[in-house]
XYZ file of N, CA and C in Angstrom:
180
model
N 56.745 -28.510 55.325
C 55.957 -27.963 54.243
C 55.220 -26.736 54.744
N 55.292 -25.573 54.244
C 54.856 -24.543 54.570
C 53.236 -24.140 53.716
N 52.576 -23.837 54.484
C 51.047 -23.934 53.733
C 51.283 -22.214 53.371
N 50.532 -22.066 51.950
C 50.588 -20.354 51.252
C 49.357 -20.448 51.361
N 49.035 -19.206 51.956
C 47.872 -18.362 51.949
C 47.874 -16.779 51.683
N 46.924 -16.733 50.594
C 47.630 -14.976 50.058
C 45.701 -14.693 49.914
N 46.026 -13.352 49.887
C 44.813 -12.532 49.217
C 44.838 -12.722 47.857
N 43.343 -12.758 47.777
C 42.707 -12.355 46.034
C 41.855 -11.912 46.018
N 41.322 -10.877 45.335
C 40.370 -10.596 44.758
C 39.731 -10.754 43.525
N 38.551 -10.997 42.999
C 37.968 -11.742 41.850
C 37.121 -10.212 41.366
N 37.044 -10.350 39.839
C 36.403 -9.488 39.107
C 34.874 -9.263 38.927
N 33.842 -8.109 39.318
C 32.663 -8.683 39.487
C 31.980 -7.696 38.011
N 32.203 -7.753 36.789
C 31.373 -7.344 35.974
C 31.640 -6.348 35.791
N 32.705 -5.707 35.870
C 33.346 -4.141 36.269
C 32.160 -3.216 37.380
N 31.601 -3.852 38.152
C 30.745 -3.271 38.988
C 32.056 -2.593 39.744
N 32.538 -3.785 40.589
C 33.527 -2.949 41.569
C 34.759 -3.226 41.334
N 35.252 -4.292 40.565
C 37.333 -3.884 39.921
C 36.649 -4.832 38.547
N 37.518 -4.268 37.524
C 37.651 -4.782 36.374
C 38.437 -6.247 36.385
N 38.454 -6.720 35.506
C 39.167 -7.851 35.151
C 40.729 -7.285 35.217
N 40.860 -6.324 34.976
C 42.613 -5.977 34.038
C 43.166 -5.446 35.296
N 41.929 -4.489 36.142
C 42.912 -3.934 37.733
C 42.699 -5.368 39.356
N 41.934 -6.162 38.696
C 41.706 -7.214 39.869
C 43.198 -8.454 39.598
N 43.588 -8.286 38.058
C 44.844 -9.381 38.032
C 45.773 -8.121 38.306
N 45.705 -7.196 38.442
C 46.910 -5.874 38.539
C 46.967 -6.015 39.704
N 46.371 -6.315 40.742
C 45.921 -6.475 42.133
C 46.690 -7.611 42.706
N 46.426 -8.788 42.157
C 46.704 -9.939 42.368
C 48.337 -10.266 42.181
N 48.701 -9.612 40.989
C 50.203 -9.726 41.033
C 50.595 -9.430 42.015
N 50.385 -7.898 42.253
C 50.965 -7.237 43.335
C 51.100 -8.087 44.148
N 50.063 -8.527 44.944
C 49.107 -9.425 46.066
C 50.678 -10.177 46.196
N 50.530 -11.085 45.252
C 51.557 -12.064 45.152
C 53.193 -11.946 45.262
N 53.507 -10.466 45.137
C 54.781 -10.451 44.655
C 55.080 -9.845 45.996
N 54.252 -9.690 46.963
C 54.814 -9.020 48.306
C 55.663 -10.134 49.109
N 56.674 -9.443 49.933
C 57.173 -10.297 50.941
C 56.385 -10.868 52.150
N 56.176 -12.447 52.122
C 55.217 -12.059 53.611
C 56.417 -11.962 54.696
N 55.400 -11.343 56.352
C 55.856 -11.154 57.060
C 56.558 -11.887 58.300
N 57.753 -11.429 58.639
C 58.081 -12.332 59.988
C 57.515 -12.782 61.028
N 56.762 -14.120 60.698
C 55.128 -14.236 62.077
C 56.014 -14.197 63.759
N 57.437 -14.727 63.236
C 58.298 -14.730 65.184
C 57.885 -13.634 65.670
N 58.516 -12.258 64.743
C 58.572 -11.079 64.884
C 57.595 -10.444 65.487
N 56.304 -10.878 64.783
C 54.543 -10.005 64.846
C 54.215 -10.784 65.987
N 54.614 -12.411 66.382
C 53.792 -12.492 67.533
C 54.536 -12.145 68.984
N 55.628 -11.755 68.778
C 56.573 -11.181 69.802
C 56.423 -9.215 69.935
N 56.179 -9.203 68.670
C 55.398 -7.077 68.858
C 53.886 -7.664 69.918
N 53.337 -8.475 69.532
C 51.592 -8.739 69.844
C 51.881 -8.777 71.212
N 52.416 -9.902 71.573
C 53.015 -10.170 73.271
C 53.045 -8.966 73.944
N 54.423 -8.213 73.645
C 54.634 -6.743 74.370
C 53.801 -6.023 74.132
N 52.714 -5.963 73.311
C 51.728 -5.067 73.336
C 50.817 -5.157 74.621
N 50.230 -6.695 74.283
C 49.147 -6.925 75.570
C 49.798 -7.107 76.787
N 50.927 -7.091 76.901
C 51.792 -6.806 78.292
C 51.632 -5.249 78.566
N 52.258 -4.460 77.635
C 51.788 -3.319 77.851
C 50.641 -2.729 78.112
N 49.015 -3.191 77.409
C 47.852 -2.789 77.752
C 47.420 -3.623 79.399
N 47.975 -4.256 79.572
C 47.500 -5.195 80.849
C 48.032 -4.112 82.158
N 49.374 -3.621 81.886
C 49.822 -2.976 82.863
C 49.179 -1.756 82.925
N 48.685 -1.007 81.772
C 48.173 0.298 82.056
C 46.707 -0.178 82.263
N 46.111 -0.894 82.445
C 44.783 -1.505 82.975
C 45.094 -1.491 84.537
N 45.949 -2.403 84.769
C 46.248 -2.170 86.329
C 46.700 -1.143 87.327
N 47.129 -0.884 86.364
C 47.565 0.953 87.185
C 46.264 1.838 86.743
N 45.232 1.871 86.350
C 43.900 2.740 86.262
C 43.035 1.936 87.399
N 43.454 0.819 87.657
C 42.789 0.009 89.141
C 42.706 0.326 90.133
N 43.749 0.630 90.419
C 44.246 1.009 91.659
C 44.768 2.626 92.393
């Protein structure tokens, strides 16, 4: 079972989004593809591999 977790934003009085652009929002929100988490935590990895090494070579 896969748990959904999405963004929303809620309408505050048309102070800061209206009712009509906060569900315009929300569709959107909803209709996106989410992302490949294998993918993002395997970019994340080689990243901090990469910042670790240029840390160590400013060491020394």
């Amino acid at each position: 079972m896969e748990v959904s977790i999405y963004m929303k934003i809620k309408p505050f009085k048309g102070r800061y989004a209206s009712r009509k652009k906060a569900n315009r929002i929300n569709d959107m929100l909803l209709s996106t593809q989410r992302p490949d988490r294998t993918a993002l935590k395997k970019e994340a990895e080689e990243f901090i591999e990469y910042i670790r090494m240029m840390y160590s070579k400013e060491k020394v």
